[in-house]
Tab-separated table of C-alpha atoms and ligand atoms in Angstrom:
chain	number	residue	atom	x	y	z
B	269	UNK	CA	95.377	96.442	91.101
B	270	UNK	CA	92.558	94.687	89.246
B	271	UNK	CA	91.115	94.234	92.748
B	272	UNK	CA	91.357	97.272	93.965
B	273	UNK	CA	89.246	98.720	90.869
B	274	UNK	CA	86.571	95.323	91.646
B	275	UNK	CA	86.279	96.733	95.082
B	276	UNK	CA	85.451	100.297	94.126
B	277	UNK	CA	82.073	101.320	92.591
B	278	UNK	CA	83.425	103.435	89.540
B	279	UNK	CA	86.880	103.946	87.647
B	280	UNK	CA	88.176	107.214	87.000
B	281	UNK	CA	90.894	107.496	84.088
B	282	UNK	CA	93.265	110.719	83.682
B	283	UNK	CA	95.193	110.809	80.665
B	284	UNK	CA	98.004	112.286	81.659
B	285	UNK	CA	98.928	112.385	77.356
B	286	UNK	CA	95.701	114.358	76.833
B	287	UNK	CA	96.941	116.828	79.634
B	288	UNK	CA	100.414	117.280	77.662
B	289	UNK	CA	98.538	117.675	74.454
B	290	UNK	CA	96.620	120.548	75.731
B	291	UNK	CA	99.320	122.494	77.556
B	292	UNK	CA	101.058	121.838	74.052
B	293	UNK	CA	97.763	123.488	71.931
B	294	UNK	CA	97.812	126.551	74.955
B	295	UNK	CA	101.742	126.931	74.238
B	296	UNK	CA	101.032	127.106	70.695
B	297	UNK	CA	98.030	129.766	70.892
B	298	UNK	CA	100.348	131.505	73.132
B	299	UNK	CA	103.145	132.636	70.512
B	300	UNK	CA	106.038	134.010	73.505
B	301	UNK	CA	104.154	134.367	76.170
B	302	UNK	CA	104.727	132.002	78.227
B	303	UNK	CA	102.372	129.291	79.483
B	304	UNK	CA	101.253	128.565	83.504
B	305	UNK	CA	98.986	126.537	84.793
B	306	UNK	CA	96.510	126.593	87.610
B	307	UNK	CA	96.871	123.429	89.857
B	308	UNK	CA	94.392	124.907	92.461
B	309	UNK	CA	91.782	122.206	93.900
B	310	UNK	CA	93.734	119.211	93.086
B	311	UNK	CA	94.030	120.272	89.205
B	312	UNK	CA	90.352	120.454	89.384
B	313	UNK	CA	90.019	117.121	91.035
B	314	UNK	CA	92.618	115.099	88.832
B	315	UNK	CA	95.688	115.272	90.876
B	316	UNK	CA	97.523	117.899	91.547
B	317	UNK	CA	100.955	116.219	92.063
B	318	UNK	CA	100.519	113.743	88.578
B	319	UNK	CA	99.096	117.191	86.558
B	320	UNK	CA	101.944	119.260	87.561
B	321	UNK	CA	104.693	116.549	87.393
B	322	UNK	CA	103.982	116.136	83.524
B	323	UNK	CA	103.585	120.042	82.717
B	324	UNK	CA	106.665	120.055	84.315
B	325	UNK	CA	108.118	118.163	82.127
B	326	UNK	CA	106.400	120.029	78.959
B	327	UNK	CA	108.008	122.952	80.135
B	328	UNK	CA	105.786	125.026	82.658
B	329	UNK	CA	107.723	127.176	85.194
B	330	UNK	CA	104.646	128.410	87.051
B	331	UNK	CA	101.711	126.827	88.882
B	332	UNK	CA	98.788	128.487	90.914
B	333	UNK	CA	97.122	127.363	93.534
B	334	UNK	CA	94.809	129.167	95.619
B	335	UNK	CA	95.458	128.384	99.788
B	336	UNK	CA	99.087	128.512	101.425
B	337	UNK	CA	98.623	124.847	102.284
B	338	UNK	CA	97.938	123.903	98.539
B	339	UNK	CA	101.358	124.947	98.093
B	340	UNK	CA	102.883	123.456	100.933
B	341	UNK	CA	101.164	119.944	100.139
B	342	UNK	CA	102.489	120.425	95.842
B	343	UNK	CA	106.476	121.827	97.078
B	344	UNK	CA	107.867	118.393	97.149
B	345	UNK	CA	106.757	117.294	93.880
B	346	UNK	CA	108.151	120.297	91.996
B	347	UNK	CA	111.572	121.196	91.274
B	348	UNK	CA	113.113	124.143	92.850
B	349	UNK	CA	113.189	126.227	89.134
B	350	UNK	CA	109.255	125.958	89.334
B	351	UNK	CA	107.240	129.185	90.735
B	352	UNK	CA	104.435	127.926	93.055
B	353	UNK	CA	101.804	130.710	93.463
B	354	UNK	CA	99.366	131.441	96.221
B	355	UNK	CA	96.858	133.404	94.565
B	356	UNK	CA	94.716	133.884	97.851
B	357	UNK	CA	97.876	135.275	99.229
B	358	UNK	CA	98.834	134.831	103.095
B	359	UNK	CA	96.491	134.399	105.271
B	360	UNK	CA	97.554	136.898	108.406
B	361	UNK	CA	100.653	135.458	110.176
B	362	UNK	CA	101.697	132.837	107.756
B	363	UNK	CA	104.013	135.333	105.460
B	364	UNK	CA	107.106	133.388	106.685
B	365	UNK	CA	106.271	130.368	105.599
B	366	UNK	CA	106.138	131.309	102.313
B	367	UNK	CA	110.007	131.847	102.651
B	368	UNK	CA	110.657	129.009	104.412
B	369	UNK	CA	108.689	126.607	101.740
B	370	UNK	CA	109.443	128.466	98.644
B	371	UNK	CA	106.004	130.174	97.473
B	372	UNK	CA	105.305	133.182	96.375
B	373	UNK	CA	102.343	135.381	97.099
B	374	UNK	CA	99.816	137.018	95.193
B	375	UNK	CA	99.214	140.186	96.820
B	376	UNK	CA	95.813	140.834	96.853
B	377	UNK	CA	95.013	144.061	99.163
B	378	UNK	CA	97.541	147.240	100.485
B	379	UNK	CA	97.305	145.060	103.739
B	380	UNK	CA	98.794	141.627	101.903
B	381	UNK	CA	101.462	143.983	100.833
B	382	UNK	CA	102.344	145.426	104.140
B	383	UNK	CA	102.621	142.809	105.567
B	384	UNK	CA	104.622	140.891	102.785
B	385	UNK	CA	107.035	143.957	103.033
B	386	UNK	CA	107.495	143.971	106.544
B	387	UNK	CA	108.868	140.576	106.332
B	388	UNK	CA	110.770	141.466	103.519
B	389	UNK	CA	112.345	144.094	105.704
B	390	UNK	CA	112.849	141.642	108.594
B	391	UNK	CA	114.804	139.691	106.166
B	392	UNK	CA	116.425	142.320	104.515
B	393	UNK	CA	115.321	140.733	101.656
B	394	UNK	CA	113.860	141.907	98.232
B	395	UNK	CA	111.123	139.728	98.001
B	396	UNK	CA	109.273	138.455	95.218
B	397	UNK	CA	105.595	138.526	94.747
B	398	UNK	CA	102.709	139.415	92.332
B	399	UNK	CA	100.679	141.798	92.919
B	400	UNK	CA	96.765	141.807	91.808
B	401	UNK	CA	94.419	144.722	90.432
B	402	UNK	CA	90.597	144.365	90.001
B	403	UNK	CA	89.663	145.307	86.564
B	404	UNK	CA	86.084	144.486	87.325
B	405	UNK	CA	85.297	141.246	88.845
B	406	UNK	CA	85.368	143.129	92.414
B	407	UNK	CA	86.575	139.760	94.032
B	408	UNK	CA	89.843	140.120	94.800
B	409	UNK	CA	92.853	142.525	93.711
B	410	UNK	CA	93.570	146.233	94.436
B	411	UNK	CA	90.963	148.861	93.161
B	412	UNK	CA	92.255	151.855	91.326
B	413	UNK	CA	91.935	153.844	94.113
B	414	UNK	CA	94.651	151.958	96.053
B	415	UNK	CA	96.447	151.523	93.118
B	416	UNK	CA	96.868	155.154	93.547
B	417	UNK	CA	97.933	154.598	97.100
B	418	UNK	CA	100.974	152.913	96.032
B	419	UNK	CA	101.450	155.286	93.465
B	420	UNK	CA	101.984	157.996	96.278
B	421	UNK	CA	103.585	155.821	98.479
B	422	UNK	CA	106.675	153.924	96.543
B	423	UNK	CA	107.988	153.306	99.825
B	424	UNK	CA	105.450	150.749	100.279
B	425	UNK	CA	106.814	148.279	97.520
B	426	UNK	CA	110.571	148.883	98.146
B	427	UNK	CA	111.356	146.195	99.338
B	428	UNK	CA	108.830	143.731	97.559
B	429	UNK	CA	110.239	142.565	93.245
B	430	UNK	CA	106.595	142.341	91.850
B	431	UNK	CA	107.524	139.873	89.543
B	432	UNK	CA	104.169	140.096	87.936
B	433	UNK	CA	100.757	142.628	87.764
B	434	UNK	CA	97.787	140.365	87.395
B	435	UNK	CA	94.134	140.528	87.418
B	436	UNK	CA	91.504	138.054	86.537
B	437	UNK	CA	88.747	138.007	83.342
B	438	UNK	CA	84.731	137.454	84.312
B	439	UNK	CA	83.813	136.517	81.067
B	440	UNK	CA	86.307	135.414	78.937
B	441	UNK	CA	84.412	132.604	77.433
B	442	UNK	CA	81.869	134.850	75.647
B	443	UNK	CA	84.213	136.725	73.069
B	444	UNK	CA	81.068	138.585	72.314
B	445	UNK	CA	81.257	140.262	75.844
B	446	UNK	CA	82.531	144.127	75.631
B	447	UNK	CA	84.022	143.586	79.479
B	448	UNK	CA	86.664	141.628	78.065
B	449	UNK	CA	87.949	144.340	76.297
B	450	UNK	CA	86.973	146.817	79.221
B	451	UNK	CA	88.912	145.032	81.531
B	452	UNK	CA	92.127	144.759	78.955
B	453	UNK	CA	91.845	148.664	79.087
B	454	UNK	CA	91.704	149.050	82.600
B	455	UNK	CA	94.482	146.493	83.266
B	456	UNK	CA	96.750	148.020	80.590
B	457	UNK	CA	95.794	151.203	82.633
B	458	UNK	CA	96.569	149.712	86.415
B	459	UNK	CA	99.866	148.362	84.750
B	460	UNK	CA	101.351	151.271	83.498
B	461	UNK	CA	102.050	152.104	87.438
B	462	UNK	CA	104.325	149.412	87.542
B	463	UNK	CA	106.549	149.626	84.469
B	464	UNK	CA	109.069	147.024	85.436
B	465	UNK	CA	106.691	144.401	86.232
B	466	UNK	CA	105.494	141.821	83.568
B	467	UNK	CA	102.250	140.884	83.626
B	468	UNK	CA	99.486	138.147	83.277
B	469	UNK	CA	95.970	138.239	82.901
B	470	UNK	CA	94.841	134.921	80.987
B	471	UNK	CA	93.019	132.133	82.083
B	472	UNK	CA	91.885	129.099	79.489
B	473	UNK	CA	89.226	131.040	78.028
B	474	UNK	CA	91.708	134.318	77.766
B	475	UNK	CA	94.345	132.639	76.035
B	476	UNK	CA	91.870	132.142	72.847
B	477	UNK	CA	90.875	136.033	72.859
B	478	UNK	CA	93.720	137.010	70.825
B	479	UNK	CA	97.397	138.178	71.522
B	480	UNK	CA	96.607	141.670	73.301
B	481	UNK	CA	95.611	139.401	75.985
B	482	UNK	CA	98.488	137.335	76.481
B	483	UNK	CA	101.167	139.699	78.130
B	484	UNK	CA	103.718	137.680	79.394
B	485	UNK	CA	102.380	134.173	81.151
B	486	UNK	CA	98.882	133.045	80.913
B	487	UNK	CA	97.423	130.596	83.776
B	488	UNK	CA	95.448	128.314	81.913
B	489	UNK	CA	93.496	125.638	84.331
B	490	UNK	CA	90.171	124.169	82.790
B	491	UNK	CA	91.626	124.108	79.182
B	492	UNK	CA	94.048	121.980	80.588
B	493	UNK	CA	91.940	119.646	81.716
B	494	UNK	CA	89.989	119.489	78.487
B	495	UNK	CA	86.591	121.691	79.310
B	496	UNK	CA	86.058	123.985	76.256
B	497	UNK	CA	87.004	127.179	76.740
B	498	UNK	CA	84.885	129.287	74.006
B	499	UNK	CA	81.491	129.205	74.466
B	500	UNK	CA	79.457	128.039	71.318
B	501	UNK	CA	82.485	126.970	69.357
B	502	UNK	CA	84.240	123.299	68.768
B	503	UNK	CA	86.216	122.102	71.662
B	504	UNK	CA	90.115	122.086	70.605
B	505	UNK	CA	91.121	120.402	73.804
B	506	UNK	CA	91.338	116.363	74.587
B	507	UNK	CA	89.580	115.365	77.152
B	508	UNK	CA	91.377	113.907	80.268
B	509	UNK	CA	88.840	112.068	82.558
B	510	UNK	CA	87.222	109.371	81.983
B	511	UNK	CA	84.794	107.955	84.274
B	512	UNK	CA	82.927	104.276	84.697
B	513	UNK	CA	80.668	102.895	87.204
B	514	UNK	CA	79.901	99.365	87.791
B	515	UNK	CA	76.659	98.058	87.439
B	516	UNK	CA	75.423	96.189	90.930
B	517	UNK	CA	72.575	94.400	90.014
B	518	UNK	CA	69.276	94.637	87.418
B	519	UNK	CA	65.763	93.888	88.009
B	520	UNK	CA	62.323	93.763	86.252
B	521	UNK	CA	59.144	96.469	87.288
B	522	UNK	CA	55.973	96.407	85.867
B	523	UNK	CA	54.554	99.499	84.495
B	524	UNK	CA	53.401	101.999	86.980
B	525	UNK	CA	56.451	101.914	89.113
B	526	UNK	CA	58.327	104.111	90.888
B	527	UNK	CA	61.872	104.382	90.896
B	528	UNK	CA	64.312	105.924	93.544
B	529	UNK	CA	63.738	108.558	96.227
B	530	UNK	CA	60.318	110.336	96.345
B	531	UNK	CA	59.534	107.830	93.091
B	532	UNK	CA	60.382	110.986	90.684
B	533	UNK	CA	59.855	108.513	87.863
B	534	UNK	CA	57.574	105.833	86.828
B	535	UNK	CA	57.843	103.234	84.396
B	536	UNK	CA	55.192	103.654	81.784
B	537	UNK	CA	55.634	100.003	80.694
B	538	UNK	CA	57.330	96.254	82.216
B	539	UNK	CA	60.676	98.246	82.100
B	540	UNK	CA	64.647	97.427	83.306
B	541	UNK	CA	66.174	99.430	85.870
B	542	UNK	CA	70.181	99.070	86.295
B	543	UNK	CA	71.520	100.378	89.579
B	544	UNK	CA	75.028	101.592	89.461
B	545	UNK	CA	77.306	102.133	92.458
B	546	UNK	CA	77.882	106.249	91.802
B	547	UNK	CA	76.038	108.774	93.609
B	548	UNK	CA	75.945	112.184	94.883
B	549	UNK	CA	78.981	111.508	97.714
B	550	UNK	CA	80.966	110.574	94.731
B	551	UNK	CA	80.303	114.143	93.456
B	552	UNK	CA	77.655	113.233	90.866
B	553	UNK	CA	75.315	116.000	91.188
B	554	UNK	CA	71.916	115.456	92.257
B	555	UNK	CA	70.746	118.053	89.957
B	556	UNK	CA	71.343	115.156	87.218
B	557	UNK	CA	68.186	113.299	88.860
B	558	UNK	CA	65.971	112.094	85.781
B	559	UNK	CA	68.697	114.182	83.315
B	560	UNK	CA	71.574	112.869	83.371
B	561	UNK	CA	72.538	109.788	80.789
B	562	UNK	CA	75.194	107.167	80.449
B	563	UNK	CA	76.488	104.563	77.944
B	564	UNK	CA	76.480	100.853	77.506
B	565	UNK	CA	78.254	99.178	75.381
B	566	UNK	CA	77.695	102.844	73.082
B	567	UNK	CA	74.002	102.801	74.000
B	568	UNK	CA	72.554	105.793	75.594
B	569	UNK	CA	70.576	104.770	78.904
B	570	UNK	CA	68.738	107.636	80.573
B	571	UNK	CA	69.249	108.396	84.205
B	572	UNK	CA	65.694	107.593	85.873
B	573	UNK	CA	64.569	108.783	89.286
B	574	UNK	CA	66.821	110.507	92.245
B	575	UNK	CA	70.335	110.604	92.112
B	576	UNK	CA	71.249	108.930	95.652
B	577	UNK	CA	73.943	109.064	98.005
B	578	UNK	CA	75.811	106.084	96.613
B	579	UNK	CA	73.486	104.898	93.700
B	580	UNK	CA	72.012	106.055	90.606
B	581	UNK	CA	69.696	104.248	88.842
B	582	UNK	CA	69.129	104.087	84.378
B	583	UNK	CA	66.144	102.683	82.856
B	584	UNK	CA	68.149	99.535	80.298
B	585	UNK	CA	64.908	98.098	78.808
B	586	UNK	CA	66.175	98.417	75.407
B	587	UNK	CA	69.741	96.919	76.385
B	588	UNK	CA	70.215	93.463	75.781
B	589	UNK	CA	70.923	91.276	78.920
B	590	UNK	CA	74.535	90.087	78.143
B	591	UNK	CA	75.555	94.450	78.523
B	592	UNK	CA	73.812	94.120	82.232
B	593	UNK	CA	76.007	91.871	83.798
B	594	UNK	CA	76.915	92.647	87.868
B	595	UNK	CA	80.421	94.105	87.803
B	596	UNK	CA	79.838	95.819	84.350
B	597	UNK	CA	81.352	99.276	83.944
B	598	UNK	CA	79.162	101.866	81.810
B	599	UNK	CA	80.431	104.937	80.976
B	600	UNK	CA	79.524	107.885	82.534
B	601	UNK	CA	82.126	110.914	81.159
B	602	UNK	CA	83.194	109.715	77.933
B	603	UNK	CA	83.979	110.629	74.676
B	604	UNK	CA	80.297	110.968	73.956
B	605	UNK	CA	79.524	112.486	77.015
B	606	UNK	CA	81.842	114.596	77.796
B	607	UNK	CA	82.127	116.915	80.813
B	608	UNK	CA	80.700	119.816	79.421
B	609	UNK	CA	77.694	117.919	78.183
B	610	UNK	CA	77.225	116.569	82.099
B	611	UNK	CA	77.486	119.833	83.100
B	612	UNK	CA	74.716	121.196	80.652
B	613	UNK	CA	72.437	118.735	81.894
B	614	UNK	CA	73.407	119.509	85.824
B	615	UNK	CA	72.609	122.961	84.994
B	616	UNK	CA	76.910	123.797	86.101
B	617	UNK	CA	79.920	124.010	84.207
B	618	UNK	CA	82.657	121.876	83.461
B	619	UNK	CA	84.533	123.343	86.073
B	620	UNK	CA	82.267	122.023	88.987
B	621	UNK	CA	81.768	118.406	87.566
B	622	UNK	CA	85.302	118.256	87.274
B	623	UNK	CA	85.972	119.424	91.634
B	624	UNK	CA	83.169	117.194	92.192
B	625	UNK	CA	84.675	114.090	91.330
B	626	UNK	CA	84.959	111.474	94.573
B	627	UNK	CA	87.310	110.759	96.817
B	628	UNK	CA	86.079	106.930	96.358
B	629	UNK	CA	86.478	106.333	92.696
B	630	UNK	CA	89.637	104.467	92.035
B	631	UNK	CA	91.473	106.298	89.985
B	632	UNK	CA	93.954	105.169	86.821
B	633	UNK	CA	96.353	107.272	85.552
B	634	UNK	CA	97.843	106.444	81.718
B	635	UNK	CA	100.426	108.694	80.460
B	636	UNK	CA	102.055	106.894	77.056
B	637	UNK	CA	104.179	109.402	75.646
B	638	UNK	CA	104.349	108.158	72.433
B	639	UNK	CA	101.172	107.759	71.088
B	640	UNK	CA	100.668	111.528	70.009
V	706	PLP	C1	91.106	129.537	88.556
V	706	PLP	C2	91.837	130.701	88.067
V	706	PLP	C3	92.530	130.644	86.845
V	706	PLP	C4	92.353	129.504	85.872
V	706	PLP	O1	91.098	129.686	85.272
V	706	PLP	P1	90.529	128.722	84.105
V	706	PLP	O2	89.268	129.376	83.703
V	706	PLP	O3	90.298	127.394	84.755
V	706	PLP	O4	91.541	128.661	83.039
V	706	PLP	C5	93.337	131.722	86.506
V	706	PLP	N1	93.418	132.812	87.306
V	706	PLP	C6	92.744	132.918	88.469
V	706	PLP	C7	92.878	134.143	89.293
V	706	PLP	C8	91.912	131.880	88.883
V	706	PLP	O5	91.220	132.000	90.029
């Protein structure tokens, strides 16, 4: 193992605990409704199958993805009591194989629904699905209008148990935003034509707007994975990644020279430069070129010049030598620096730092379930 991490340029640690602690502060917030989580993207780069494997165990019963094969790739790893959801829906010809691997749809448009209920006839089958209605983020869902259309047609979701009515929140994490509650009217208005559903309209953000937005399931995904969900307030939420990169080598430069790619920075004095073995293929945003920061032994060492491919490159001059060593791992998302502060300085969110992180990082996964 030790190898393994010696032959990769950066260390990524999930803490599997912190994940558990957070589904356990959503639960909480969440009084009965119940609590889901959205797995989509590889739990937002962390791993999908380790993520839902503990919520599992915490207690969660439903878990969104967003593509068929998502679903299909997460089945095996998830008891049969667990709901997997594909919010995207089916893609045109693929309804069976929802069936035949145990998904359920999110029916997104009156066509999704045919289509879902022509199998369902087939099969002479009720089956189950959700069924989503835009309430203003005109992305995906069914507009009033052919909201109406089922309405006048009940025929249409005969054979088809919409187990839940969803719709999705644009702006959640600005509580200050009047289309939160705009789109809580609207949905409590779409809903009302489907009496015997439940319903869920929650993400991370949602679940800390207060009860009337809770109905009965939330699907929580960056929360979970410790990016704050209220803009302007105190994070609640542990963070769960942790990321290091090594430290190749250091070298001396006089003043007056430039550093990196198109030489974006120069040293205004006899400066040190460390290079470490992260870069943009590893998901660390070239937008962080001559922004971005990260820690040594606690001390803050700002990124200088272009982010590259593989490398990016910190100006250490006021780091003593024994921090610098080759092999070295500095900290890079940490407790200091957490996600949403990368983020702020990539001009993103948390959400895309988090889907950025690479494919070569090798990755640790702690999960002590005592130490809470
Ligand atoms: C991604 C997504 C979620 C989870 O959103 P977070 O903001 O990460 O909590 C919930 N619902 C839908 C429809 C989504 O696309």
């Amino acid at each position: 193992m030790q190898q393994i991490a010696e032959r990769t340029g950066a260390v990524l640690r999930i803490d599997l605990q912190a994940v558990r602690y957070n589904y356990r502060l959503l639960r909480g917030r969440l009084g009965l409704a119940q609590c889901g989580a959205a797995v989509k993207a590889d739990a937002y780069g962390l791993g999908a199958e380790q993520v839902a494997r503990v919520l599992y165990e915490e207690g969660c019963r439903h878990f969104f993805v967003a593509h068929l094969e998502e679903a299909i790739a997460l089945r095996p790893g998830l008891p049969a009591d667990a709901d997997l959801i594909v919010m995207h829906g089916s893609p045109v010809g693929c309804e069976a194989e929802f069936v035949q691997h145990g998904c359920m749809p999110v029916l997104n448009s009156i066509q999704q629904i045919q289509d879902w209920a022509v199998l369902a006839r087939e099969r002479q089958q009720f089956l189950p699905a959700i069924v989503q209605v835009d309430t203003g983020m005109a992305r995906m869902g069914l507009s009033a209008k052919e909201v109406e259309v089922l309405r006048d047609d009940p025929d249409l979701l005969r054979s088809i148990d919409v187990r839940y009515v969803m719709s999705h929140l644009a702006s959640a994490e600005d509580q200050a935003n009047p289309m939160n509650r705009q789109q809580l009217e609207k949905f409590n208005e779409l809903r009302a034509l489907f009496p015997r559903s439940k319903a869920t309209l929650a993400n991370s953000s949602g679940v800390f707007l207060g009860s009337e937005f809770h109905f009965d399931l939330a699907r929580p995904g960056a929360a979970l994975y410790g990016v704050a969900p209220v803009a302007g307030q105190e994070n609640p939420l542990r963070a769960v990644a942790h990321l290091q990169g090594r430290i190749i080598q250091t070298r001396e430069i006089p003043a007056g020279t430039g550093v990196g790619y198109g030489s974006t920075w120069r040293s205004k004095e006899t400066s040190r430069i460390a290079t470490i073995a992260v870069g943009y293929a590893d998901g660390w945003l070239r937008s962080l070129s001559n922004r971005g920061v990260a820690h040594i032994a606690g001390i803050a060492a700002p990124m200088v010049g272009n982010v590259s491919m593989d490398t990016i490159t910190l100006d250490v001059t006021h780091i003593a030598p024994e921090y610098l060593q080759p092999g070295t791992l500095v900290d890079l998302i940490s407790a200091t620096n957490t996600v949403d502060q990368v983020a702020a300085k990539a001009n993103t969110i948390g959400y895309e730092i988090l889907t950025s992180l690479g494919a070569r990082y090798h990755r640790v996964y702690s999960d002590h379930k005592s130490d809470n």
